[in-house]
PDB file of C-alpha atoms in Angstrom:
ATOM      1  CA  MET A   5       7.272 -15.218   0.947  1.00 94.00           C
ATOM      2  CA  LYS A   6       4.232 -14.299  -1.119  1.00 98.00           C
ATOM      3  CA  TYR A   7       4.666 -12.257  -4.306  1.00 98.00           C
ATOM      4  CA  GLY A   8       1.873  -9.963  -5.470  1.00 98.00           C
ATOM      5  CA  MET A   9       1.071  -7.430  -8.187  1.00 98.00           C
ATOM      6  CA  ASN A  10      -0.866  -4.222  -7.578  1.00 98.00           C
ATOM      7  CA  LEU A  11      -3.616  -3.876 -10.186  1.00 97.00           C
ATOM      8  CA  LEU A  12      -3.291  -0.084 -10.366  1.00 95.00           C
ATOM      9  CA  LEU A  13      -0.806  -0.593 -13.180  1.00 95.00           C
ATOM     10  CA  TRP A  14      -3.852  -1.426 -15.319  1.00 95.00           C
ATOM     11  CA  THR A  15      -7.068  -0.406 -13.594  1.00 94.00           C
ATOM     12  CA  SER A  16      -8.800   1.072 -10.571  1.00 93.00           C
ATOM     13  CA  ASN A  17     -11.882  -1.132 -11.128  1.00 93.00           C
ATOM     14  CA  VAL A  18     -12.794  -4.321  -9.313  1.00 97.00           C
ATOM     15  CA  ASP A  19     -15.376  -6.171 -11.400  1.00 97.00           C
ATOM     16  CA  GLU A  20     -15.634  -8.954 -13.951  1.00 97.00           C
ATOM     17  CA  SER A  21     -13.683  -6.925 -16.514  1.00 97.00           C
ATOM     18  CA  ILE A  22     -10.459  -7.715 -14.634  1.00 98.00           C
ATOM     19  CA  PHE A  23     -10.921 -11.512 -14.681  1.00 98.00           C
ATOM     20  CA  PRO A  24      -8.742 -12.039 -17.809  1.00 98.00           C
ATOM     21  CA  LEU A  25      -6.026  -9.945 -16.148  1.00 98.00           C
ATOM     22  CA  LEU A  26      -6.225 -12.074 -12.995  1.00 98.00           C
ATOM     23  CA  GLU A  27      -5.791 -15.199 -15.117  1.00 98.00           C
ATOM     24  CA  GLN A  28      -2.737 -13.676 -16.786  1.00 98.00           C
ATOM     25  CA  ILE A  29      -1.190 -12.691 -13.459  1.00 98.00           C
ATOM     26  CA  LYS A  30      -1.664 -16.256 -12.265  1.00 98.00           C
ATOM     27  CA  GLU A  31       0.047 -17.560 -15.431  1.00 98.00           C
ATOM     28  CA  TRP A  32       2.993 -15.246 -14.830  1.00 98.00           C
ATOM     29  CA  GLY A  33       3.603 -16.967 -11.501  1.00 98.00           C
ATOM     30  CA  TYR A  34       2.300 -14.524  -8.903  1.00 98.00           C
ATOM     31  CA  ASP A  35       0.844 -15.669  -5.588  1.00 98.00           C
ATOM     32  CA  GLY A  36      -1.722 -12.890  -5.428  1.00 98.00           C
ATOM     33  CA  VAL A  37      -2.875  -9.409  -6.349  1.00 98.00           C
ATOM     34  CA  GLU A  38      -3.471  -6.100  -4.621  1.00 98.00           C
ATOM     35  CA  LEU A  39      -6.975  -4.821  -5.320  1.00 98.00           C
ATOM     36  CA  PRO A  40      -7.782  -1.090  -5.602  1.00 97.00           C
ATOM     37  CA  VAL A  41     -10.457  -0.373  -2.985  1.00 97.00           C
ATOM     38  CA  PHE A  42     -11.908   2.924  -4.176  1.00 95.00           C
ATOM     39  CA  ASP A  43     -15.415   1.796  -5.119  1.00 94.00           C
ATOM     40  CA  PHE A  44     -17.503   0.072  -2.465  1.00 97.00           C
ATOM     41  CA  ASN A  45     -19.620  -2.295  -4.551  1.00 98.00           C
ATOM     42  CA  ALA A  46     -19.768  -5.416  -2.386  1.00 98.00           C
ATOM     43  CA  ALA A  47     -21.220  -7.615  -5.123  1.00 98.00           C
ATOM     44  CA  ASN A  48     -18.257  -6.887  -7.398  1.00 98.00           C
ATOM     45  CA  PHE A  49     -15.770  -7.649  -4.654  1.00 98.00           C
ATOM     46  CA  GLU A  50     -17.553 -10.891  -3.800  1.00 98.00           C
ATOM     47  CA  LYS A  51     -17.468 -12.018  -7.446  1.00 98.00           C
ATOM     48  CA  THR A  52     -13.798 -11.073  -7.677  1.00 98.00           C
ATOM     49  CA  GLY A  53     -13.068 -12.977  -4.485  1.00 98.00           C
ATOM     50  CA  ALA A  54     -14.715 -16.076  -5.957  1.00 98.00           C
ATOM     51  CA  LYS A  55     -12.576 -15.729  -9.096  1.00 98.00           C
ATOM     52  CA  LEU A  56      -9.426 -15.329  -7.031  1.00 98.00           C
ATOM     53  CA  GLN A  57     -10.288 -18.452  -5.061  1.00 98.00           C
ATOM     54  CA  GLU A  58     -10.895 -20.347  -8.302  1.00 98.00           C
ATOM     55  CA  LEU A  59      -7.462 -19.308  -9.555  1.00 98.00           C
ATOM     56  CA  GLY A  60      -5.717 -19.987  -6.265  1.00 98.00           C
ATOM     57  CA  LEU A  61      -4.623 -16.350  -5.893  1.00 98.00           C
ATOM     58  CA  GLY A  62      -4.396 -14.523  -2.587  1.00 98.00           C
ATOM     59  CA  ALA A  63      -5.290 -10.854  -2.234  1.00 98.00           C
ATOM     60  CA  THR A  64      -4.646  -7.661  -0.361  1.00 98.00           C
ATOM     61  CA  GLY A  65      -6.337  -4.287  -0.813  1.00 98.00           C
ATOM     62  CA  VAL A  66      -5.176  -0.688  -1.050  1.00 97.00           C
ATOM     63  CA  THR A  67      -7.102   2.533  -0.438  1.00 97.00           C
ATOM     64  CA  VAL A  68      -6.611   6.192   0.501  1.00 96.00           C
ATOM     65  CA  CYS A  69      -8.378   8.865   2.539  1.00 96.00           C
ATOM     66  CA  THR A  70      -9.659  12.095   1.023  1.00 95.00           C
ATOM     67  CA  ALA A  71      -9.942  15.686   2.242  1.00 95.00           C
ATOM     68  CA  GLU A  72     -13.611  15.055   3.032  1.00 97.00           C
ATOM     69  CA  GLU A  73     -12.737  11.845   4.896  1.00 98.00           C
ATOM     70  CA  ASN A  74      -9.599  12.760   6.816  1.00 98.00           C
ATOM     71  CA  PRO A  75      -8.641  11.071  10.132  1.00 98.00           C
ATOM     72  CA  ILE A  76      -6.606  14.072  11.324  1.00 98.00           C
ATOM     73  CA  SER A  77      -9.166  16.792  10.561  1.00 98.00           C
ATOM     74  CA  GLU A  78     -10.177  19.236  13.292  1.00 97.00           C
ATOM     75  CA  ASP A  79     -13.787  18.590  12.243  1.00 98.00           C
ATOM     76  CA  VAL A  80     -15.361  15.673  14.108  1.00 98.00           C
ATOM     77  CA  ALA A  81     -17.726  14.985  11.192  1.00 98.00           C
ATOM     78  CA  VAL A  82     -14.828  14.690   8.763  1.00 98.00           C
ATOM     79  CA  ARG A  83     -13.044  12.272  11.094  1.00 98.00           C
ATOM     80  CA  GLU A  84     -16.203  10.197  11.424  1.00 98.00           C
ATOM     81  CA  ALA A  85     -16.485  10.146   7.628  1.00 98.00           C
ATOM     82  CA  ALA A  86     -12.913   8.849   7.480  1.00 98.00           C
ATOM     83  CA  LEU A  87     -13.728   6.071   9.921  1.00 98.00           C
ATOM     84  CA  ASN A  88     -16.787   5.153   7.875  1.00 98.00           C
ATOM     85  CA  ARG A  89     -14.733   5.098   4.666  1.00 98.00           C
ATOM     86  CA  ILE A  90     -12.126   2.808   6.191  1.00 98.00           C
ATOM     87  CA  ARG A  91     -14.829   0.501   7.526  1.00 98.00           C
ATOM     88  CA  GLN A  92     -16.394   0.305   4.060  1.00 98.00           C
ATOM     89  CA  ALA A  93     -13.004  -0.531   2.583  1.00 98.00           C
ATOM     90  CA  ILE A  94     -12.572  -3.250   5.223  1.00 98.00           C
ATOM     91  CA  ASP A  95     -15.939  -4.680   4.167  1.00 98.00           C
ATOM     92  CA  MET A  96     -14.726  -4.863   0.555  1.00 98.00           C
ATOM     93  CA  CYS A  97     -11.583  -6.664   1.672  1.00 98.00           C
ATOM     94  CA  ALA A  98     -13.651  -9.162   3.630  1.00 98.00           C
ATOM     95  CA  ALA A  99     -15.961  -9.679   0.645  1.00 98.00           C
ATOM     96  CA  SER A 100     -13.034 -10.425  -1.683  1.00 98.00           C
ATOM     97  CA  GLY A 101     -10.975 -12.459   0.771  1.00 98.00           C
ATOM     98  CA  SER A 102      -8.275  -9.809   1.027  1.00 98.00           C
ATOM     99  CA  THR A 103      -6.267 -10.230   4.204  1.00 98.00           C
ATOM    100  CA  HIS A 104      -4.691  -6.764   4.406  1.00 98.00           C
ATOM    101  CA  LEU A 105      -5.920  -3.225   3.736  1.00 98.00           C
ATOM    102  CA  CYS A 106      -2.915  -1.047   2.936  1.00 98.00           C
ATOM    103  CA  GLY A 107      -2.309   2.608   2.215  1.00 97.00           C
ATOM    104  CA  PRO A 108      -1.933   6.031   3.858  1.00 97.00           C
ATOM    105  CA  LEU A 109      -4.890   5.435   6.148  1.00 98.00           C
ATOM    106  CA  HIS A 110      -3.573   7.996   8.616  1.00 98.00           C
ATOM    107  CA  SER A 111      -4.440  11.182   6.699  1.00 98.00           C
ATOM    108  CA  ALA A 112      -5.748  12.580   3.432  1.00 95.00           C
ATOM    109  CA  LEU A 113      -3.538  12.017   0.407  1.00 93.00           C
ATOM    110  CA  GLY A 114      -2.086  15.214  -1.038  1.00 91.00           C
ATOM    111  CA  GLU A 115      -3.517  17.540   1.631  1.00 91.00           C
ATOM    112  CA  PHE A 116      -1.101  19.950   3.321  1.00 93.00           C
ATOM    113  CA  SER A 117      -1.431  22.385   6.223  1.00 93.00           C
ATOM    114  CA  GLY A 118       1.739  24.317   5.464  1.00 93.00           C
ATOM    115  CA  ARG A 119       3.447  22.990   8.602  1.00 92.00           C
ATOM    116  CA  GLY A 120       4.485  19.712  10.169  1.00 94.00           C
ATOM    117  CA  ARG A 121       2.082  17.442  12.016  1.00 97.00           C
ATOM    118  CA  THR A 122       0.830  18.408  15.454  1.00 98.00           C
ATOM    119  CA  ASP A 123       0.365  16.353  18.608  1.00 98.00           C
ATOM    120  CA  GLU A 124      -3.376  16.819  18.244  1.00 98.00           C
ATOM    121  CA  GLU A 125      -3.326  15.347  14.728  1.00 98.00           C
ATOM    122  CA  TRP A 126      -1.256  12.418  15.980  1.00 98.00           C
ATOM    123  CA  LYS A 127      -3.840  11.642  18.650  1.00 98.00           C
ATOM    124  CA  ARG A 128      -6.776  12.052  16.253  1.00 98.00           C
ATOM    125  CA  ALA A 129      -5.301   9.629  13.744  1.00 98.00           C
ATOM    126  CA  GLN A 130      -4.509   7.073  16.424  1.00 98.00           C
ATOM    127  CA  ASP A 131      -8.033   7.312  17.806  1.00 98.00           C
ATOM    128  CA  ILE A 132      -9.662   6.785  14.394  1.00 98.00           C
ATOM    129  CA  LEU A 133      -7.359   3.943  13.408  1.00 98.00           C
ATOM    130  CA  ALA A 134      -7.760   2.193  16.748  1.00 98.00           C
ATOM    131  CA  GLN A 135     -11.515   2.153  16.151  1.00 98.00           C
ATOM    132  CA  ALA A 136     -11.002   1.018  12.570  1.00 98.00           C
ATOM    133  CA  ALA A 137      -8.668  -1.742  13.767  1.00 98.00           C
ATOM    134  CA  ASP A 138     -11.352  -3.021  16.138  1.00 98.00           C
ATOM    135  CA  TYR A 139     -13.671  -3.348  13.147  1.00 98.00           C
ATOM    136  CA  ALA A 140     -10.950  -4.879  10.973  1.00 98.00           C
ATOM    137  CA  GLN A 141     -10.242  -7.505  13.605  1.00 98.00           C
ATOM    138  CA  GLN A 142     -13.880  -8.599  13.506  1.00 98.00           C
ATOM    139  CA  GLN A 143     -13.552  -9.026   9.714  1.00 98.00           C
ATOM    140  CA  ASN A 144     -10.187 -10.858   9.877  1.00 98.00           C
ATOM    141  CA  VAL A 145      -8.460  -8.000   8.052  1.00 98.00           C
ATOM    142  CA  THR A 146      -5.208  -6.322   9.068  1.00 98.00           C
ATOM    143  CA  LEU A 147      -4.899  -2.568   8.546  1.00 98.00           C
ATOM    144  CA  VAL A 148      -1.481  -1.633   7.190  1.00 98.00           C
ATOM    145  CA  VAL A 149      -0.376   1.989   7.550  1.00 98.00           C
ATOM    146  CA  GLU A 150       1.846   3.346   4.782  1.00 98.00           C
ATOM    147  CA  TYR A 151       4.164   6.298   5.215  1.00 98.00           C
ATOM    148  CA  LEU A 152       4.588   8.545   2.181  1.00 97.00           C
ATOM    149  CA  ASN A 153       7.240  10.944   0.959  1.00 97.00           C
ATOM    150  CA  ARG A 154       7.036  14.636   1.856  1.00 97.00           C
ATOM    151  CA  PHE A 155       5.549  15.573  -1.525  1.00 95.00           C
ATOM    152  CA  GLU A 156       2.453  13.423  -0.954  1.00 95.00           C
ATOM    153  CA  CYS A 157       1.751  13.976   2.748  1.00 96.00           C
ATOM    154  CA  TYR A 158       3.185  15.605   5.843  1.00 97.00           C
ATOM    155  CA  PHE A 159       1.856  13.331   8.573  1.00 98.00           C
ATOM    156  CA  LEU A 160       4.063  10.215   8.319  1.00 98.00           C
ATOM    157  CA  ASN A 161       7.204  10.358   6.183  1.00 98.00           C
ATOM    158  CA  ASN A 162       9.596   7.698   7.466  1.00 98.00           C
ATOM    159  CA  ALA A 163       9.716   4.166   8.828  1.00 98.00           C
ATOM    160  CA  GLU A 164      10.708   5.086  12.369  1.00 98.00           C
ATOM    161  CA  ASP A 165       7.756   7.450  12.864  1.00 98.00           C
ATOM    162  CA  CYS A 166       5.317   5.049  11.228  1.00 98.00           C
ATOM    163  CA  ALA A 167       6.468   2.211  13.490  1.00 98.00           C
ATOM    164  CA  ARG A 168       6.114   4.424  16.559  1.00 98.00           C
ATOM    165  CA  PHE A 169       2.608   5.374  15.473  1.00 98.00           C
ATOM    166  CA  THR A 170       1.360   1.782  15.181  1.00 98.00           C
ATOM    167  CA  ARG A 171       3.390   0.618  18.173  1.00 98.00           C
ATOM    168  CA  GLU A 172       1.694   3.199  20.390  1.00 98.00           C
ATOM    169  CA  VAL A 173      -1.773   2.162  19.218  1.00 98.00           C
ATOM    170  CA  ASN A 174      -0.726  -1.375  20.125  1.00 98.00           C
ATOM    171  CA  HIS A 175      -3.494  -3.202  18.272  1.00 98.00           C
ATOM    172  CA  PRO A 176      -2.975  -6.650  16.679  1.00 98.00           C
ATOM    173  CA  SER A 177      -4.931  -5.572  13.583  1.00 98.00           C
ATOM    174  CA  LEU A 178      -2.968  -2.357  12.984  1.00 99.00           C
ATOM    175  CA  LYS A 179       0.531  -2.689  11.552  1.00 98.00           C
ATOM    176  CA  MET A 180       2.644  -0.905   8.929  1.00 98.00           C
ATOM    177  CA  MET A 181       4.270  -1.361   5.566  1.00 98.00           C
ATOM    178  CA  TYR A 182       7.502  -0.382   3.842  1.00 98.00           C
ATOM    179  CA  ASP A 183       7.532   1.096   0.339  1.00 98.00           C
ATOM    180  CA  SER A 184      10.867   1.317  -1.479  1.00 98.00           C
ATOM    181  CA  PHE A 185       9.743   4.342  -3.535  1.00 98.00           C
ATOM    182  CA  HIS A 186       9.015   6.513  -0.509  1.00 98.00           C
ATOM    183  CA  ALA A 187      12.014   5.168   1.401  1.00 98.00           C
ATOM    184  CA  ASN A 188      14.276   6.062  -1.529  1.00 98.00           C
ATOM    185  CA  ILE A 189      13.270   9.697  -1.052  1.00 98.00           C
ATOM    186  CA  GLU A 190      13.034   9.968   2.731  1.00 98.00           C
ATOM    187  CA  GLU A 191      15.377   7.501   4.451  1.00 98.00           C
ATOM    188  CA  LYS A 192      19.012   8.326   5.160  1.00 98.00           C
ATOM    189  CA  ASN A 193      19.913   4.669   5.712  1.00 98.00           C
ATOM    190  CA  ILE A 194      17.800   1.823   4.274  1.00 98.00           C
ATOM    191  CA  GLY A 195      19.089  -0.813   6.665  1.00 98.00           C
ATOM    192  CA  GLU A 196      18.393   1.317   9.720  1.00 98.00           C
ATOM    193  CA  ALA A 197      14.924   2.184   8.424  1.00 98.00           C
ATOM    194  CA  VAL A 198      13.925  -1.464   7.952  1.00 98.00           C
ATOM    195  CA  ARG A 199      15.350  -2.489  11.313  1.00 98.00           C
ATOM    196  CA  ALA A 200      13.511   0.384  13.018  1.00 98.00           C
ATOM    197  CA  CYS A 201      10.139  -0.996  11.916  1.00 98.00           C
ATOM    198  CA  ALA A 202      10.853  -4.737  11.941  1.00 98.00           C
ATOM    199  CA  ASP A 203       8.451  -5.516  14.790  1.00 98.00           C
ATOM    200  CA  GLN A 204       5.581  -3.712  13.015  1.00 98.00           C
ATOM    201  CA  LEU A 205       6.293  -4.657   9.391  1.00 98.00           C
ATOM    202  CA  VAL A 206       3.740  -6.935   7.694  1.00 98.00           C
ATOM    203  CA  HIS A 207       3.730  -5.740   4.065  1.00 98.00           C
ATOM    204  CA  VAL A 208       6.237  -4.472   1.497  1.00 98.00           C
ATOM    205  CA  HIS A 209       5.771  -2.518  -1.714  1.00 98.00           C
ATOM    206  CA  ILE A 210       8.553  -2.999  -4.234  1.00 98.00           C
ATOM    207  CA  SER A 211       8.540   0.166  -6.315  1.00 98.00           C
ATOM    208  CA  GLU A 212      11.291   1.656  -8.462  1.00 98.00           C
ATOM    209  CA  ASN A 213      12.415   5.271  -8.073  1.00 97.00           C
ATOM    210  CA  ASP A 214      10.602   6.210 -11.309  1.00 95.00           C
ATOM    211  CA  ARG A 215       7.645   3.876 -10.624  1.00 94.00           C
ATOM    212  CA  SER A 216       8.697   1.590 -13.476  1.00 95.00           C
ATOM    213  CA  THR A 217      10.134  -1.952 -13.630  1.00 97.00           C
ATOM    214  CA  PRO A 218      11.770  -2.932 -10.316  1.00 98.00           C
ATOM    215  CA  GLY A 219      15.481  -3.476 -10.796  1.00 97.00           C
ATOM    216  CA  GLU A 220      15.775  -1.153 -13.791  1.00 97.00           C
ATOM    217  CA  GLY A 221      16.102   2.128 -11.889  1.00 97.00           C
ATOM    218  CA  GLY A 222      17.999   3.813  -9.094  1.00 97.00           C
ATOM    219  CA  VAL A 223      16.687   2.326  -5.820  1.00 98.00           C
ATOM    220  CA  ASN A 224      19.384   0.858  -3.583  1.00 98.00           C
ATOM    221  CA  TRP A 225      18.169  -2.697  -4.011  1.00 98.00           C
ATOM    222  CA  ASP A 226      21.248  -4.295  -2.451  1.00 98.00           C
ATOM    223  CA  ALA A 227      20.548  -2.517   0.837  1.00 98.00           C
ATOM    224  CA  THR A 228      16.795  -3.071   0.564  1.00 98.00           C
ATOM    225  CA  PHE A 229      16.873  -6.833   0.120  1.00 98.00           C
ATOM    226  CA  ALA A 230      19.776  -7.293   2.532  1.00 98.00           C
ATOM    227  CA  ALA A 231      17.771  -5.534   5.240  1.00 98.00           C
ATOM    228  CA  LEU A 232      14.586  -7.510   4.555  1.00 98.00           C
ATOM    229  CA  LYS A 233      16.518 -10.776   4.728  1.00 98.00           C
ATOM    230  CA  GLU A 234      18.290  -9.642   7.892  1.00 98.00           C
ATOM    231  CA  ILE A 235      14.970  -9.225   9.731  1.00 98.00           C
ATOM    232  CA  ASN A 236      13.653 -12.485   8.219  1.00 98.00           C
ATOM    233  CA  TYR A 237      10.763 -10.746   6.489  1.00 98.00           C
ATOM    234  CA  ASP A 238       8.344 -13.347   5.141  1.00 97.00           C
ATOM    235  CA  GLY A 239       5.075 -11.548   4.324  1.00 97.00           C
ATOM    236  CA  TRP A 240       3.610 -10.108   1.143  1.00 98.00           C
ATOM    237  CA  MET A 241       6.003  -8.460  -1.319  1.00 98.00           C
ATOM    238  CA  VAL A 242       3.914  -6.552  -3.851  1.00 98.00           C
ATOM    239  CA  ILE A 243       5.007  -4.595  -6.906  1.00 98.00           C
ATOM    240  CA  GLU A 244       3.428  -1.150  -7.043  1.00 97.00           C
ATOM    241  CA  ALA A 245       3.978   0.624 -10.342  1.00 95.00           C
ATOM    242  CA  PHE A 246       2.086   3.220 -12.319  1.00 91.00           C
ATOM    243  CA  GLY A 247       1.779   3.962 -16.011  1.00 85.00           C
ATOM    244  CA  LEU A 248      -0.338   5.982 -18.410  1.00 83.00           C
ATOM    245  CA  ALA A 249      -3.268   3.567 -18.677  1.00 77.00           C
ATOM    246  CA  LEU A 250      -5.377   5.558 -16.197  1.00 74.00           C
ATOM    247  CA  PRO A 251      -5.196   9.312 -16.956  1.00 83.00           C
ATOM    248  CA  ASP A 252      -6.510  10.407 -13.545  1.00 80.00           C
ATOM    249  CA  LEU A 253      -4.106   8.124 -11.702  1.00 78.00           C
ATOM    250  CA  ALA A 254      -1.228   9.102 -13.977  1.00 80.00           C
ATOM    251  CA  ALA A 255      -1.865  12.747 -13.102  1.00 84.00           C
ATOM    252  CA  ALA A 256      -2.116  11.973  -9.379  1.00 80.00           C
ATOM    253  CA  THR A 257       1.130   9.986  -9.396  1.00 84.00           C
ATOM    254  CA  ARG A 258       2.885  12.510 -11.669  1.00 88.00           C
ATOM    255  CA  ILE A 259       3.541  10.071 -14.492  1.00 88.00           C
ATOM    256  CA  TRP A 260       4.034  12.187 -17.598  1.00 91.00           C
ATOM    257  CA  ARG A 261       5.957   9.790 -19.869  1.00 90.00           C
ATOM    258  CA  ARG A 262       6.088   6.056 -20.498  1.00 89.00           C
ATOM    259  CA  MET A 263       8.635   4.423 -18.196  1.00 91.00           C
ATOM    260  CA  PHE A 264       8.624   0.795 -19.378  1.00 94.00           C
ATOM    261  CA  PRO A 265       8.263  -1.222 -22.623  1.00 95.00           C
ATOM    262  CA  SER A 266       4.965  -2.874 -21.629  1.00 96.00           C
ATOM    263  CA  GLU A 267       2.916  -3.797 -18.594  1.00 96.00           C
ATOM    264  CA  GLU A 268       3.773  -7.452 -19.188  1.00 97.00           C
ATOM    265  CA  HIS A 269       7.480  -6.624 -19.216  1.00 98.00           C
ATOM    266  CA  LEU A 270       7.150  -4.774 -15.920  1.00 98.00           C
ATOM    267  CA  ALA A 271       5.142  -7.539 -14.245  1.00 98.00           C
ATOM    268  CA  THR A 272       7.181 -10.505 -15.447  1.00 98.00           C
ATOM    269  CA  GLN A 273      10.618  -8.928 -15.099  1.00 98.00           C
ATOM    270  CA  GLY A 274       9.661  -7.442 -11.737  1.00 98.00           C
ATOM    271  CA  LEU A 275       8.584 -10.827 -10.393  1.00 98.00           C
ATOM    272  CA  ALA A 276      11.799 -12.471 -11.612  1.00 98.00           C
ATOM    273  CA  PHE A 277      13.793  -9.669 -10.003  1.00 98.00           C
ATOM    274  CA  MET A 278      12.101 -10.027  -6.588  1.00 98.00           C
ATOM    275  CA  LYS A 279      12.522 -13.780  -6.555  1.00 98.00           C
ATOM    276  CA  SER A 280      16.170 -13.632  -7.623  1.00 97.00           C
ATOM    277  CA  ARG A 281      17.011 -11.150  -4.881  1.00 97.00           C
ATOM    278  CA  MET A 282      15.112 -12.863  -2.079  1.00 95.00           C
ATOM    279  CA  GLN A 283      16.253 -16.358  -2.991  1.00 90.00           C
ATOM    280  CA  SER A 284      19.930 -15.554  -3.551  1.00 82.00           C
TER     281      SER A 284
END
């Protein structure tokens, strides 16, 4: 098991300004970090990768698609822009040594059509991500599709559908992830959800129901960790939490009040919580 911390708790930047934070995360006992991949400055990612290697930290990346770069759009140009965006994000992962690129790569975050997904959208997304996976494979990066709750997207909302999506594409560089925050909203049975995606699952986000310190909220952690141990999950387990440090991100994630005593409390207590549950 590898334990990671998503840097979006503090920053959306990847440059030398985060080096002291990386050193602190290493001191806290983490195995790696999840880098925000929103800016495509290769030099910054290369420098960060060198720092991570110096510290002995592994890395994954996380990104999103926008309305102008949407894999399920009816507009061919918009779909091509989405493919280009994902390829650029893959390049940043390769530059930094990140092994996985995670996130809702299937469709634009926060964009709604007013109805459920269509068969045409399903096919469009699979086509774009199959092409992106070909590119990712060349760069030794695995694309990791994330399903989101119904308030953030309409295309993929549960583990079973997400697993079917990647299973049908059937590409070794396209898999999926499980996020306890979204599952807490959408899944009727946590154990069944994890078992339904076990053959496609390569990444886990540990996120509390209020996006604060894991273990201090309302997620059904007993069921979550029991299911992960049942399927012998042994990949990255990364804390994803959000605070008020980044106003734009706080607004996007609907964080209107402080949910934890400090970022250090969240990171250190969250790591201890994950280890205690997985090692018990």
